[in-house]
PDB file of N, CA and C in Angstrom:
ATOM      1  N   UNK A  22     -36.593 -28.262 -47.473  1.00  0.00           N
ATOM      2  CA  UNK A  22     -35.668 -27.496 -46.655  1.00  0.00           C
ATOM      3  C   UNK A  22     -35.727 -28.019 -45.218  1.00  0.00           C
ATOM      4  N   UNK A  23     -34.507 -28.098 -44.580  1.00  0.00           N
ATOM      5  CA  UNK A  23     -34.430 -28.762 -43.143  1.00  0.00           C
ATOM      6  C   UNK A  23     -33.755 -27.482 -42.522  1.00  0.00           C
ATOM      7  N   UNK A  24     -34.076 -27.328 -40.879  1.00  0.00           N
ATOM      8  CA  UNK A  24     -33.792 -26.440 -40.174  1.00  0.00           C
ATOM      9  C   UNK A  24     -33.531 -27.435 -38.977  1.00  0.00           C
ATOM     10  N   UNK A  25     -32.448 -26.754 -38.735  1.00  0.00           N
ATOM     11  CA  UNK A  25     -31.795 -27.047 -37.214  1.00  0.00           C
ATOM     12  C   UNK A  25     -31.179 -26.167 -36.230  1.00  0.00           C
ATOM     13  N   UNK A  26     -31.423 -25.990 -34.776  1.00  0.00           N
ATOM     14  CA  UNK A  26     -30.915 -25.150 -33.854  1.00  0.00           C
ATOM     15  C   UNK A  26     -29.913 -25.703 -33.101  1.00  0.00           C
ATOM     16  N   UNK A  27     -28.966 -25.147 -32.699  1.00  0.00           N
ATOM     17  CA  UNK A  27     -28.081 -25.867 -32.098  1.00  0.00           C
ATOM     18  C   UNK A  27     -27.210 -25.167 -31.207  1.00  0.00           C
ATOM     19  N   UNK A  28     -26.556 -25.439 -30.091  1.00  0.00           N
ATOM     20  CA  UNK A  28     -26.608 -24.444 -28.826  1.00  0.00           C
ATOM     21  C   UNK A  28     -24.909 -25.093 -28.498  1.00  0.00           C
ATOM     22  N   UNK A  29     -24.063 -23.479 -27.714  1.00  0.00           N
ATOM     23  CA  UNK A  29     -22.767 -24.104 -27.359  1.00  0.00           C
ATOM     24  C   UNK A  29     -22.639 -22.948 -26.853  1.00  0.00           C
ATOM     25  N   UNK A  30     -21.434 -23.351 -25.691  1.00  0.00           N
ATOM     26  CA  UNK A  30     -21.382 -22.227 -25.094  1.00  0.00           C
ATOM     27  C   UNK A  30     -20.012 -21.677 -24.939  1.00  0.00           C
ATOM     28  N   UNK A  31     -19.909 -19.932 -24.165  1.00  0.00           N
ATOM     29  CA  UNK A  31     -18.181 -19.418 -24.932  1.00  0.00           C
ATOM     30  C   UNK A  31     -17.401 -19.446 -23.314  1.00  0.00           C
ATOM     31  N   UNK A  32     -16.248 -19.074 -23.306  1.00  0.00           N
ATOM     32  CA  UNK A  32     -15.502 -19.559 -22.119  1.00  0.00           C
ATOM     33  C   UNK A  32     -16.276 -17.901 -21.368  1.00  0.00           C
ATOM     34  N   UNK A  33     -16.553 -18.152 -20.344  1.00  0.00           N
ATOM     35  CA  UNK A  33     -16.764 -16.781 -20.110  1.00  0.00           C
ATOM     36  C   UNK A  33     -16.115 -15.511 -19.468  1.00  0.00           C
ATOM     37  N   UNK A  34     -15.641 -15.232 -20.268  1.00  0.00           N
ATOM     38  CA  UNK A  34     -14.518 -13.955 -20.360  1.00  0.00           C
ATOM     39  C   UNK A  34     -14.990 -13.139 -21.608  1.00  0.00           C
ATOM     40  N   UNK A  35     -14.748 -11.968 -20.992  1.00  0.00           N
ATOM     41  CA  UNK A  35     -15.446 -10.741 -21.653  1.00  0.00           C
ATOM     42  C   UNK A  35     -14.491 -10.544 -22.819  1.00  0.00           C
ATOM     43  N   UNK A  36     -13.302 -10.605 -22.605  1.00  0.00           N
ATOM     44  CA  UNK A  36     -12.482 -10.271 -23.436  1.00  0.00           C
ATOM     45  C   UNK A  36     -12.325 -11.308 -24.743  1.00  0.00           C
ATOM     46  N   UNK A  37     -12.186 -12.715 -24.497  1.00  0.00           N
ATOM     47  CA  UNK A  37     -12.485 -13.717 -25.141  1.00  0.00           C
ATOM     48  C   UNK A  37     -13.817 -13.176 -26.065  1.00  0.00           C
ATOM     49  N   UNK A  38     -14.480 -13.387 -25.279  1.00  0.00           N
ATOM     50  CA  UNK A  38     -16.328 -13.158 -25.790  1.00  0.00           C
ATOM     51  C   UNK A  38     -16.452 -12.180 -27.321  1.00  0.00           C
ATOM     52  N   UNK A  39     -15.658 -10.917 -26.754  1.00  0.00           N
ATOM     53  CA  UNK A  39     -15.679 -10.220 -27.924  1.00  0.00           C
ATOM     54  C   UNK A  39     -14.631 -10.197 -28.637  1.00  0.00           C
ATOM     55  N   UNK A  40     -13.198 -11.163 -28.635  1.00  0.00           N
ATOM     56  CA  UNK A  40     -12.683 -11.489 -29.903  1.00  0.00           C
ATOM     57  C   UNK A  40     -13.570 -12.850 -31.062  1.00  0.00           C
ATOM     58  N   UNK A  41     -14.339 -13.436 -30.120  1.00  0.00           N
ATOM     59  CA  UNK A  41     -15.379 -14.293 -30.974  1.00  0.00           C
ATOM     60  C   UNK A  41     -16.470 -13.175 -32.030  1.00  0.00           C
ATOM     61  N   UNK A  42     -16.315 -12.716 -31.225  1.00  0.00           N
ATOM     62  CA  UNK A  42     -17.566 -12.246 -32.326  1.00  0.00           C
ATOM     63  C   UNK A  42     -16.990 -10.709 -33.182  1.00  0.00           C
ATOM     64  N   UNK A  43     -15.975 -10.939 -32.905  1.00  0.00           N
ATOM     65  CA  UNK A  43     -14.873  -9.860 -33.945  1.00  0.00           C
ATOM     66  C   UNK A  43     -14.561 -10.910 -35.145  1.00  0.00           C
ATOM     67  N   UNK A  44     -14.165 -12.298 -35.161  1.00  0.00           N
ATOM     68  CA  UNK A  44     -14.261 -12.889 -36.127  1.00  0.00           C
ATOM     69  C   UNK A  44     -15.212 -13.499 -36.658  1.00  0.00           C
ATOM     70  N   UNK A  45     -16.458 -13.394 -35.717  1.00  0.00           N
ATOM     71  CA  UNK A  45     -17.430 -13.792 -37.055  1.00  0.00           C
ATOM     72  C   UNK A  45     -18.153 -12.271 -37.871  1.00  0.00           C
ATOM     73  N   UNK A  46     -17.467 -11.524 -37.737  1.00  0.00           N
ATOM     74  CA  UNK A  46     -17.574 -10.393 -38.330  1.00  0.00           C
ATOM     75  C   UNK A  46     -17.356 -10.363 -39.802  1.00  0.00           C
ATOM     76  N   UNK A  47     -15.849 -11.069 -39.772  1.00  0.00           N
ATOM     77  CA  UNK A  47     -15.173 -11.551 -40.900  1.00  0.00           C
ATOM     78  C   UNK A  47     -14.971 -12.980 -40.976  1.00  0.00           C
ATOM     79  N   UNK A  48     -16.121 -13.999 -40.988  1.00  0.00           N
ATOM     80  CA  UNK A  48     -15.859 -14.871 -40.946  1.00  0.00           C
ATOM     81  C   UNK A  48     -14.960 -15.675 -42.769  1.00  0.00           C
ATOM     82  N   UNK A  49     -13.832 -16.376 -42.518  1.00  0.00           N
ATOM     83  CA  UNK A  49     -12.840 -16.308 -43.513  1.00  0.00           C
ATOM     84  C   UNK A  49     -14.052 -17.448 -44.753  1.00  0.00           C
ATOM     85  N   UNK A  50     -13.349 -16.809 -46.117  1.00  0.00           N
ATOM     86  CA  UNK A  50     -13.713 -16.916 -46.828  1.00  0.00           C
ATOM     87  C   UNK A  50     -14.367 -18.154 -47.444  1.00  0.00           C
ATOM     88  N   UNK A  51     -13.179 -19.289 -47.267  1.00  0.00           N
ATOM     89  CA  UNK A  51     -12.641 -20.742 -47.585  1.00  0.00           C
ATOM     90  C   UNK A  51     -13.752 -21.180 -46.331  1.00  0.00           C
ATOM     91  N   UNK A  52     -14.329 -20.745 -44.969  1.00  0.00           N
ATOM     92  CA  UNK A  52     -15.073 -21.496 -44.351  1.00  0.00           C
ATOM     93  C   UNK A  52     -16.409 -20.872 -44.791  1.00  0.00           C
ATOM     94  N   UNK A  53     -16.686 -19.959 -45.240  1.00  0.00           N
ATOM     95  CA  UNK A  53     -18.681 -19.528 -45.802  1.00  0.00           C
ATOM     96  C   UNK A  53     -18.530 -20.564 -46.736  1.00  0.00           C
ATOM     97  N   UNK A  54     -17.366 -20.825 -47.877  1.00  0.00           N
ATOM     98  CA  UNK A  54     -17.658 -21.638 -48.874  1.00  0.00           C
ATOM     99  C   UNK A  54     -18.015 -23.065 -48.379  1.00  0.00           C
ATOM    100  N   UNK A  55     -16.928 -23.638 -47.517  1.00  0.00           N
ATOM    101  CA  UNK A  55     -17.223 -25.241 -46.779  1.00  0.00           C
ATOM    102  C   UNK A  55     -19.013 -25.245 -46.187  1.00  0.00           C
ATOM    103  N   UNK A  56     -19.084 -24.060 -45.499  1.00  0.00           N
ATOM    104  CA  UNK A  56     -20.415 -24.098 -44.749  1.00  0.00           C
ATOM    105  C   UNK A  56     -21.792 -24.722 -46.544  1.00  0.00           C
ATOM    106  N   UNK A  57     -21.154 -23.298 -47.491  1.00  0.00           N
ATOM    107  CA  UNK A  57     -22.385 -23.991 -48.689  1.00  0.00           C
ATOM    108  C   UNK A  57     -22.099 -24.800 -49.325  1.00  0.00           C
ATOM    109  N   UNK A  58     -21.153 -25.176 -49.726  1.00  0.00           N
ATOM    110  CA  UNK A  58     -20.794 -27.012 -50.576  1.00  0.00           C
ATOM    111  C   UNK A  58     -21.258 -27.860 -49.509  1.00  0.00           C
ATOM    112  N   UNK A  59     -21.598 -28.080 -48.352  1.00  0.00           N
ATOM    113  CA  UNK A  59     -22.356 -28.879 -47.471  1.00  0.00           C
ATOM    114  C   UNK A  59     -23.690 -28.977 -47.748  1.00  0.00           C
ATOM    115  N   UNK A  60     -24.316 -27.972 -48.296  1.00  0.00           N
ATOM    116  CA  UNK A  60     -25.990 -27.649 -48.179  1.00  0.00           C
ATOM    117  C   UNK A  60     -26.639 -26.961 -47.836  1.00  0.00           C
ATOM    118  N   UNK A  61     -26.127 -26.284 -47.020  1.00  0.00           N
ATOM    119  CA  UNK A  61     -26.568 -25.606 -45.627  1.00  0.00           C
ATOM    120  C   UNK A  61     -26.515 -24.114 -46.397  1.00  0.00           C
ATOM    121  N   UNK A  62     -28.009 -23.395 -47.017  1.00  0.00           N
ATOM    122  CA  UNK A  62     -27.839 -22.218 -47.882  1.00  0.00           C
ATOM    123  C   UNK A  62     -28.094 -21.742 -46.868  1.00  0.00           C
ATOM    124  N   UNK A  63     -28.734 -21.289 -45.200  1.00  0.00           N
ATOM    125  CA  UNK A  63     -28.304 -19.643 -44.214  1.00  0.00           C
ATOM    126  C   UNK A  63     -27.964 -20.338 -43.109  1.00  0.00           C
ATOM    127  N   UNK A  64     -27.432 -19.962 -42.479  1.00  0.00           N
ATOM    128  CA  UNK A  64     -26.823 -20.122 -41.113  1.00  0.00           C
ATOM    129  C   UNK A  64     -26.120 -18.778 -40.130  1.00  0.00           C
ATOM    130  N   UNK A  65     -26.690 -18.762 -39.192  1.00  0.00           N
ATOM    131  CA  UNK A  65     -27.458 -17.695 -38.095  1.00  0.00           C
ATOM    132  C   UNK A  65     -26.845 -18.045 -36.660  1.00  0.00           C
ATOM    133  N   UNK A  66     -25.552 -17.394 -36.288  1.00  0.00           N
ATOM    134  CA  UNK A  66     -25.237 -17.428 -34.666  1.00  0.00           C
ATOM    135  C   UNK A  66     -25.869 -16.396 -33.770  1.00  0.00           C
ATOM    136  N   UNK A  67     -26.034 -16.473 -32.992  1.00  0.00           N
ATOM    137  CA  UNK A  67     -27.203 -15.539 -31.882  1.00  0.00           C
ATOM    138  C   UNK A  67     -26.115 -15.996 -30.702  1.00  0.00           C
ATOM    139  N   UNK A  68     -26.028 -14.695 -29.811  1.00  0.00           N
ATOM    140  CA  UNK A  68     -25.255 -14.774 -28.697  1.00  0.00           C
ATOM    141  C   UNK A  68     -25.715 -14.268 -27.631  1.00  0.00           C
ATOM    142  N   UNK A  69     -25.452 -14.596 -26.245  1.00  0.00           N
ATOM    143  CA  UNK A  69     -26.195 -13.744 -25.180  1.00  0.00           C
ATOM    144  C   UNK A  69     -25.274 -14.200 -23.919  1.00  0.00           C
ATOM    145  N   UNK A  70     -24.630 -12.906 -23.737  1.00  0.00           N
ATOM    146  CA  UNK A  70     -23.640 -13.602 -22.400  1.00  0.00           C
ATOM    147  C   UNK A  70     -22.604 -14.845 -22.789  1.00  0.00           C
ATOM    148  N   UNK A  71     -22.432 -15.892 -22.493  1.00  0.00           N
ATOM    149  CA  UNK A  71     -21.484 -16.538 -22.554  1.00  0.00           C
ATOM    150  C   UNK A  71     -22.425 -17.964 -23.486  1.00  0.00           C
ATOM    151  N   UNK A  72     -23.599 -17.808 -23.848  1.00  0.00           N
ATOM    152  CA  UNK A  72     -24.444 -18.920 -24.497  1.00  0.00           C
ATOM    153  C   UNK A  72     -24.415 -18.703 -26.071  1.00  0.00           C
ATOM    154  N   UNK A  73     -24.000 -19.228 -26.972  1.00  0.00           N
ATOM    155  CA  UNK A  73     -24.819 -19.231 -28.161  1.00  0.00           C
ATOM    156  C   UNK A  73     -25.870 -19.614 -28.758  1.00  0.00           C
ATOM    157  N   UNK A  74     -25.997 -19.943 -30.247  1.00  0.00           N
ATOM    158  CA  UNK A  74     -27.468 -20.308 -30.719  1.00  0.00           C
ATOM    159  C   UNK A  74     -27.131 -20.126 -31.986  1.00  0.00           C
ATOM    160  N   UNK A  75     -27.360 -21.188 -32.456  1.00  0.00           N
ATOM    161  CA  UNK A  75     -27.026 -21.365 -34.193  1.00  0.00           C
ATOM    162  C   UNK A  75     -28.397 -22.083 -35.038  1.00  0.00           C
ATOM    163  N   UNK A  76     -28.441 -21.216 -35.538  1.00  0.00           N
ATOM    164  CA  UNK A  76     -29.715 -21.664 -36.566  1.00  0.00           C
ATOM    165  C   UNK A  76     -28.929 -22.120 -38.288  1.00  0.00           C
ATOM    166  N   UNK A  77     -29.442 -23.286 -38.449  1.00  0.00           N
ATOM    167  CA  UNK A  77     -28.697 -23.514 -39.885  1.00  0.00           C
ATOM    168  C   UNK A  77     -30.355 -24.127 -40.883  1.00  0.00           C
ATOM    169  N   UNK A  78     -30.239 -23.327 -41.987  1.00  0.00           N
ATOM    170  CA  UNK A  78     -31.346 -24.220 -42.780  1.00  0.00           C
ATOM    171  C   UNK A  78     -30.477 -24.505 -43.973  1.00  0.00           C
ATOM    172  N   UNK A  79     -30.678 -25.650 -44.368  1.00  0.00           N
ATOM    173  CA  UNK A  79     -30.045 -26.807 -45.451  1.00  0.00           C
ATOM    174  C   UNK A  79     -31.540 -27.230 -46.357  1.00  0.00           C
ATOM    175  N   UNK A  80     -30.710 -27.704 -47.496  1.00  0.00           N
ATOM    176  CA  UNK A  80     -31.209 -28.567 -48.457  1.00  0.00           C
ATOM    177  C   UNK A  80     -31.378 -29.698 -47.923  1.00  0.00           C
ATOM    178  N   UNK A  81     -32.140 -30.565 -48.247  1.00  0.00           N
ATOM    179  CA  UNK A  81     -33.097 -31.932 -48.247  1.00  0.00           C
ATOM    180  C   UNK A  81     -31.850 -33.319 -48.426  1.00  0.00           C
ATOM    181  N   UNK A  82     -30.737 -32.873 -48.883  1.00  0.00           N
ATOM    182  CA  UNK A  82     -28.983 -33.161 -49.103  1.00  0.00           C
ATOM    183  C   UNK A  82     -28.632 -33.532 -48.000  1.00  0.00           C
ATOM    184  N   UNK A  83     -28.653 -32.339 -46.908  1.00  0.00           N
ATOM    185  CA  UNK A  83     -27.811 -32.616 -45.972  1.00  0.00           C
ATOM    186  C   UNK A  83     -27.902 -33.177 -45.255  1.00  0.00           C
ATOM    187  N   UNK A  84     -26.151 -33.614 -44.327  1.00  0.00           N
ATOM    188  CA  UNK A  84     -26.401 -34.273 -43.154  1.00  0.00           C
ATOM    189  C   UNK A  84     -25.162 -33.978 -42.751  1.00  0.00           C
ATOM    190  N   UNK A  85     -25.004 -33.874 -41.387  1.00  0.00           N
ATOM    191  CA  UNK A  85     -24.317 -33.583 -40.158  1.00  0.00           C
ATOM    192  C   UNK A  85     -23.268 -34.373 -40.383  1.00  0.00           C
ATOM    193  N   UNK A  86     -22.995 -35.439 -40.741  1.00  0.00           N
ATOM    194  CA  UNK A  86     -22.123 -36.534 -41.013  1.00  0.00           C
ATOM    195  C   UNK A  86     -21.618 -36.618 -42.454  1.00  0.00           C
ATOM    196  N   UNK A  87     -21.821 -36.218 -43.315  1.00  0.00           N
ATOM    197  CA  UNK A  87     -21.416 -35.616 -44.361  1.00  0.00           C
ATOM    198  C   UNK A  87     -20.881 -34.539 -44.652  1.00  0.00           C
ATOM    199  N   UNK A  88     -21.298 -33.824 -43.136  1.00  0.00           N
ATOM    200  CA  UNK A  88     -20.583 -32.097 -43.216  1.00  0.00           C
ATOM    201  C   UNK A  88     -19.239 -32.355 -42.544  1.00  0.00           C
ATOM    202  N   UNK A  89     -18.848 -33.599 -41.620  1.00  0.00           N
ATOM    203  CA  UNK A  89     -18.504 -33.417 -40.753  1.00  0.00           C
ATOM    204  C   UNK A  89     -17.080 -34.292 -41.240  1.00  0.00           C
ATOM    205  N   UNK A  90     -17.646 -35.043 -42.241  1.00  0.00           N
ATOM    206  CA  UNK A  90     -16.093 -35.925 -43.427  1.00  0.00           C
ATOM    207  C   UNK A  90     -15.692 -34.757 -44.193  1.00  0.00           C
ATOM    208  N   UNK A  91     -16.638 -34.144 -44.715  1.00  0.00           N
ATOM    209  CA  UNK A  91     -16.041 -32.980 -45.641  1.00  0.00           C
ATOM    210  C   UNK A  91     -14.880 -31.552 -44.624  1.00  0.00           C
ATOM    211  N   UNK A  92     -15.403 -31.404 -43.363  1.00  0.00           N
ATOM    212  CA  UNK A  92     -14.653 -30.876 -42.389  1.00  0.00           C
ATOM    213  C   UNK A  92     -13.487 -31.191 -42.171  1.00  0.00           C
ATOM    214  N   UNK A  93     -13.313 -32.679 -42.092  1.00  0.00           N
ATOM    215  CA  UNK A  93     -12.317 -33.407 -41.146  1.00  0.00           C
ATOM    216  C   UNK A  93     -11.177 -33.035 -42.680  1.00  0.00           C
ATOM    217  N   UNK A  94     -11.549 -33.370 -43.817  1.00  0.00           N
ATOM    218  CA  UNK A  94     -10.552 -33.180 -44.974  1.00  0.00           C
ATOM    219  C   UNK A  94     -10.344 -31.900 -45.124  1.00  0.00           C
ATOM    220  N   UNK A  95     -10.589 -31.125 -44.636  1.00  0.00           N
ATOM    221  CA  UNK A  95     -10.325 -29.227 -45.190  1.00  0.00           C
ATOM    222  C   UNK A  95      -9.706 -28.779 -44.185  1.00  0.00           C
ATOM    223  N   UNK A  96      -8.077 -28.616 -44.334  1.00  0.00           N
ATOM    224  CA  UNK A  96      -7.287 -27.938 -43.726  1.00  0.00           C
ATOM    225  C   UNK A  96      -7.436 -26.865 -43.228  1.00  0.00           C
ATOM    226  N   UNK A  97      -8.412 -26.073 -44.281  1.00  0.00           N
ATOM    227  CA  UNK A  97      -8.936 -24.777 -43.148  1.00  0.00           C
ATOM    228  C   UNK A  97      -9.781 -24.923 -42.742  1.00  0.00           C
ATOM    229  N   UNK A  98     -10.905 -25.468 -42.814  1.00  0.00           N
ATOM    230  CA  UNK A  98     -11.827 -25.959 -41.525  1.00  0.00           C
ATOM    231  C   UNK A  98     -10.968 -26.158 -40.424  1.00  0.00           C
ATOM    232  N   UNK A  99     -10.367 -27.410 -40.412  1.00  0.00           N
ATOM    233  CA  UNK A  99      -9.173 -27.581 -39.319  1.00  0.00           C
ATOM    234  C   UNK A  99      -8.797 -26.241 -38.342  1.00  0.00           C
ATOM    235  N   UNK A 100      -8.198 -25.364 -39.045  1.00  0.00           N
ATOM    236  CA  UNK A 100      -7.412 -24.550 -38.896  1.00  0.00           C
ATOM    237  C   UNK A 100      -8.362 -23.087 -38.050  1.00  0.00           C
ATOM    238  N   UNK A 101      -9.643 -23.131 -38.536  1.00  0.00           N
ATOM    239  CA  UNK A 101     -10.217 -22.397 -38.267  1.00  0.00           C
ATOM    240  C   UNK A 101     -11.236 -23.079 -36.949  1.00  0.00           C
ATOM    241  N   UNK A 102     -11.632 -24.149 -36.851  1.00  0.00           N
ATOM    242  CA  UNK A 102     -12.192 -24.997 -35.515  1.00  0.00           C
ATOM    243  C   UNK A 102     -11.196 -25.111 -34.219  1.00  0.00           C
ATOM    244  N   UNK A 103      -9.630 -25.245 -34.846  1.00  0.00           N
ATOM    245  CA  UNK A 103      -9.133 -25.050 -33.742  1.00  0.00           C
ATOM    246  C   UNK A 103      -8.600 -23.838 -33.223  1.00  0.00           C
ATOM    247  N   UNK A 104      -8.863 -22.853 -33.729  1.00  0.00           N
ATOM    248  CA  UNK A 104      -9.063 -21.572 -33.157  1.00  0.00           C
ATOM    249  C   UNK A 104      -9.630 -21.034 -32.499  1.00  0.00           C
ATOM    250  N   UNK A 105     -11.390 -21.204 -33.308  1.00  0.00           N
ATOM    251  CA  UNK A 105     -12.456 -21.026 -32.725  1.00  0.00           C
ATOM    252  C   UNK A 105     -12.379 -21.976 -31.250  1.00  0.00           C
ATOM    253  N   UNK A 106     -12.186 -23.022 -30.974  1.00  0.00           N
ATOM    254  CA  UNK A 106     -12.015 -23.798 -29.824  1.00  0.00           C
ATOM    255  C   UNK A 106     -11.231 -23.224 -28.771  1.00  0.00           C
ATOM    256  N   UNK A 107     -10.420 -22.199 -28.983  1.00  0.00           N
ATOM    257  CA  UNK A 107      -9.904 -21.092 -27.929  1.00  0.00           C
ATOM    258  C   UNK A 107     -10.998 -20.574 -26.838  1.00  0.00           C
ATOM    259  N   UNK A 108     -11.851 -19.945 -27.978  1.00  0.00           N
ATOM    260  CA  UNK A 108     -12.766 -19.482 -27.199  1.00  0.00           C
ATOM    261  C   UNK A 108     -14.227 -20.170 -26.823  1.00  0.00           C
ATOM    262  N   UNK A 109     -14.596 -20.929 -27.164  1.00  0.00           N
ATOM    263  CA  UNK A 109     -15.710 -22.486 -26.991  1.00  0.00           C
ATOM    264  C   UNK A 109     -15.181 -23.133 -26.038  1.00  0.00           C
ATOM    265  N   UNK A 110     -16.886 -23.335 -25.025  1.00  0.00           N
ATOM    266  CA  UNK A 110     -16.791 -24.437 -24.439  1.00  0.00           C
ATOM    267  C   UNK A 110     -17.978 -25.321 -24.490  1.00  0.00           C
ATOM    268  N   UNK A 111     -17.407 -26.408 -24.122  1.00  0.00           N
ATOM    269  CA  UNK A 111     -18.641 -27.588 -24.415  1.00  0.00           C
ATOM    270  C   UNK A 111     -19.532 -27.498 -23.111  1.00  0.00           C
ATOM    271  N   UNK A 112     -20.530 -27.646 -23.951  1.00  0.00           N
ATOM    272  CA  UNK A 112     -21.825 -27.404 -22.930  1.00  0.00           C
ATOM    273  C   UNK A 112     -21.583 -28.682 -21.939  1.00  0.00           C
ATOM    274  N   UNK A 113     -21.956 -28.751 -21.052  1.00  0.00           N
ATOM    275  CA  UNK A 113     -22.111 -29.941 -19.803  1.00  0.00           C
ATOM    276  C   UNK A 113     -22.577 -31.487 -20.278  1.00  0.00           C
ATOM    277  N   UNK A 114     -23.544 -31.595 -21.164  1.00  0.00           N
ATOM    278  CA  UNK A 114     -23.861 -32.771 -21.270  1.00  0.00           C
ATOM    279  C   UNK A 114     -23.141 -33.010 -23.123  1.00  0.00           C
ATOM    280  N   UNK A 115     -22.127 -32.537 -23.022  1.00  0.00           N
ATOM    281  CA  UNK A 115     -21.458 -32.974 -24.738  1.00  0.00           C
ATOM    282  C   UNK A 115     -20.702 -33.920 -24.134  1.00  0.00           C
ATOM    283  N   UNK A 116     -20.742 -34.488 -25.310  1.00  0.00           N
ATOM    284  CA  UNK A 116     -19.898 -36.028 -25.521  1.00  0.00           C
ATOM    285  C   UNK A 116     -17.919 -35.556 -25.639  1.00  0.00           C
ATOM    286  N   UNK A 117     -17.360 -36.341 -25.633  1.00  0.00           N
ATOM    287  CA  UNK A 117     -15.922 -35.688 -25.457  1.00  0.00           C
ATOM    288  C   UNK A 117     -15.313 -35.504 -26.790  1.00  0.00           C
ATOM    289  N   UNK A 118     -15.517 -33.844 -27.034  1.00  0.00           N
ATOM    290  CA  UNK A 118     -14.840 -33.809 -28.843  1.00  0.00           C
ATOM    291  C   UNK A 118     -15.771 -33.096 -29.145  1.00  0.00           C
ATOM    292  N   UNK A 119     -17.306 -33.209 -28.705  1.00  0.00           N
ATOM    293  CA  UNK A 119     -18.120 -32.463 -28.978  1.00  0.00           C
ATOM    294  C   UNK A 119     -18.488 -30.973 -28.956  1.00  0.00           C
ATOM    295  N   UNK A 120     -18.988 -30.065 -30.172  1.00  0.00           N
ATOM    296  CA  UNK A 120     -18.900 -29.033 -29.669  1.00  0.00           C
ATOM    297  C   UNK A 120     -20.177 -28.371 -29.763  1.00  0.00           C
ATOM    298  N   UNK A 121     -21.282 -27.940 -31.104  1.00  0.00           N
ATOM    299  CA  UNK A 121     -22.380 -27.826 -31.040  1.00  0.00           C
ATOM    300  C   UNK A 121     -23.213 -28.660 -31.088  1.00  0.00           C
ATOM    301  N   UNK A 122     -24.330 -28.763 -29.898  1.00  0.00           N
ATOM    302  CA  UNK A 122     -25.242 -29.891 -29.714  1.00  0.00           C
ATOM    303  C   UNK A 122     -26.689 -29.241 -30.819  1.00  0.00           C
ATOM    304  N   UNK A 123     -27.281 -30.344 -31.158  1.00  0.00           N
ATOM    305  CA  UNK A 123     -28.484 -29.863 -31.556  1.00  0.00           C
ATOM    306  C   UNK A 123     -29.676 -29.992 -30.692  1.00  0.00           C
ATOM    307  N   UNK A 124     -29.888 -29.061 -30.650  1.00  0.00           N
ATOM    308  CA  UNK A 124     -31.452 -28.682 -30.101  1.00  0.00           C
ATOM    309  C   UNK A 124     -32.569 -29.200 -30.171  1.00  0.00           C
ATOM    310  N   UNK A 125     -33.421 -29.758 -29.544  1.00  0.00           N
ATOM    311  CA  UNK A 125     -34.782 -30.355 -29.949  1.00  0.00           C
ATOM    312  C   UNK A 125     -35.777 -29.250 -29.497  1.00  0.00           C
ATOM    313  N   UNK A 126     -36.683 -29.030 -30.708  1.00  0.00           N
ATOM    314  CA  UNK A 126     -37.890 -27.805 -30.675  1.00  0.00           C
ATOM    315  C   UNK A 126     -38.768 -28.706 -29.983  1.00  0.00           C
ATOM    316  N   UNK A 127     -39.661 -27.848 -29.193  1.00  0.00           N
ATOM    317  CA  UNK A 127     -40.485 -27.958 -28.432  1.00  0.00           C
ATOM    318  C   UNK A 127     -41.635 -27.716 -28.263  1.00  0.00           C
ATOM    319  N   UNK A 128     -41.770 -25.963 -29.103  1.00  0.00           N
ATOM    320  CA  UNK A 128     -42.865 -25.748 -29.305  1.00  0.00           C
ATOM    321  C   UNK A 128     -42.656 -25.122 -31.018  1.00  0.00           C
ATOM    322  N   UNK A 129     -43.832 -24.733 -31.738  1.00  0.00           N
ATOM    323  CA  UNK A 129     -43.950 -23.939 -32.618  1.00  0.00           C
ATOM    324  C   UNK A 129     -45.452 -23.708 -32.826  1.00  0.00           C
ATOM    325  N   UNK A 130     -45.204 -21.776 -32.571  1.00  0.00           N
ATOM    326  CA  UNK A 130     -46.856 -21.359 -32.927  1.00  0.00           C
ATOM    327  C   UNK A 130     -47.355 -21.359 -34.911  1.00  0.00           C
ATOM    328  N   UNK A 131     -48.622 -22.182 -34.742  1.00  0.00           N
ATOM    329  CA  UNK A 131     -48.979 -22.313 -36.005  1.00  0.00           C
ATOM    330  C   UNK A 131     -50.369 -21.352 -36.083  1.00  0.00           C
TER     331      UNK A 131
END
């Protein structure tokens, strides 16, 4: 099992803020399925103010670049990224197009 954290941030507007997280309330059907035909069996957004925090743990399968061909072909992925991109913004040091960066851990108590 592989775990990854990964951080992005929302436009900051209150009103924005909480239509984001009115749809991941109901996040649509056709994208929970894309998220598990990738690998990726839990995945975990955490919010605070205008920052997120996404925790995803995957099978030994996955990869970011495999999620990300299977994305580019699914019309509702499409459909649903450029929505979500209403309210997303790219953190400061993302590349152009980029939207969640991954995180490098730093510490962990054993």
């Amino acid at each position: 099992m592989q775990k990854y954290c990964l951080a992005l941030d929302l436009n900051n507007d209150p009103d924005l803020i909480a239509q984001y997280i009115e749809y991941h309330k109901n996040v649509w059907p056709e994208i929970q399925k894309s998220i598990k035909d990738s690998g990726i069996s839990n995945l975990e957004i955490y919010n605070v103010g205008d920052r997120l925090f996404m925790i995803i743990e995957a099978n030994d399968t996955f990869s970011f670049e495999e999620k990300g061909k299977m994305d580019a072909e699914n019309p509702k992925v499409q459909e649903w990224e450029t929505l979500m991109w209403k309210f997303q913004k790219a953190l400061p040091q993302a590349k152009s197009g980029e939207k969640w960066i991954l995180m490098d851990k730093i510490f962990e108590l054993k």
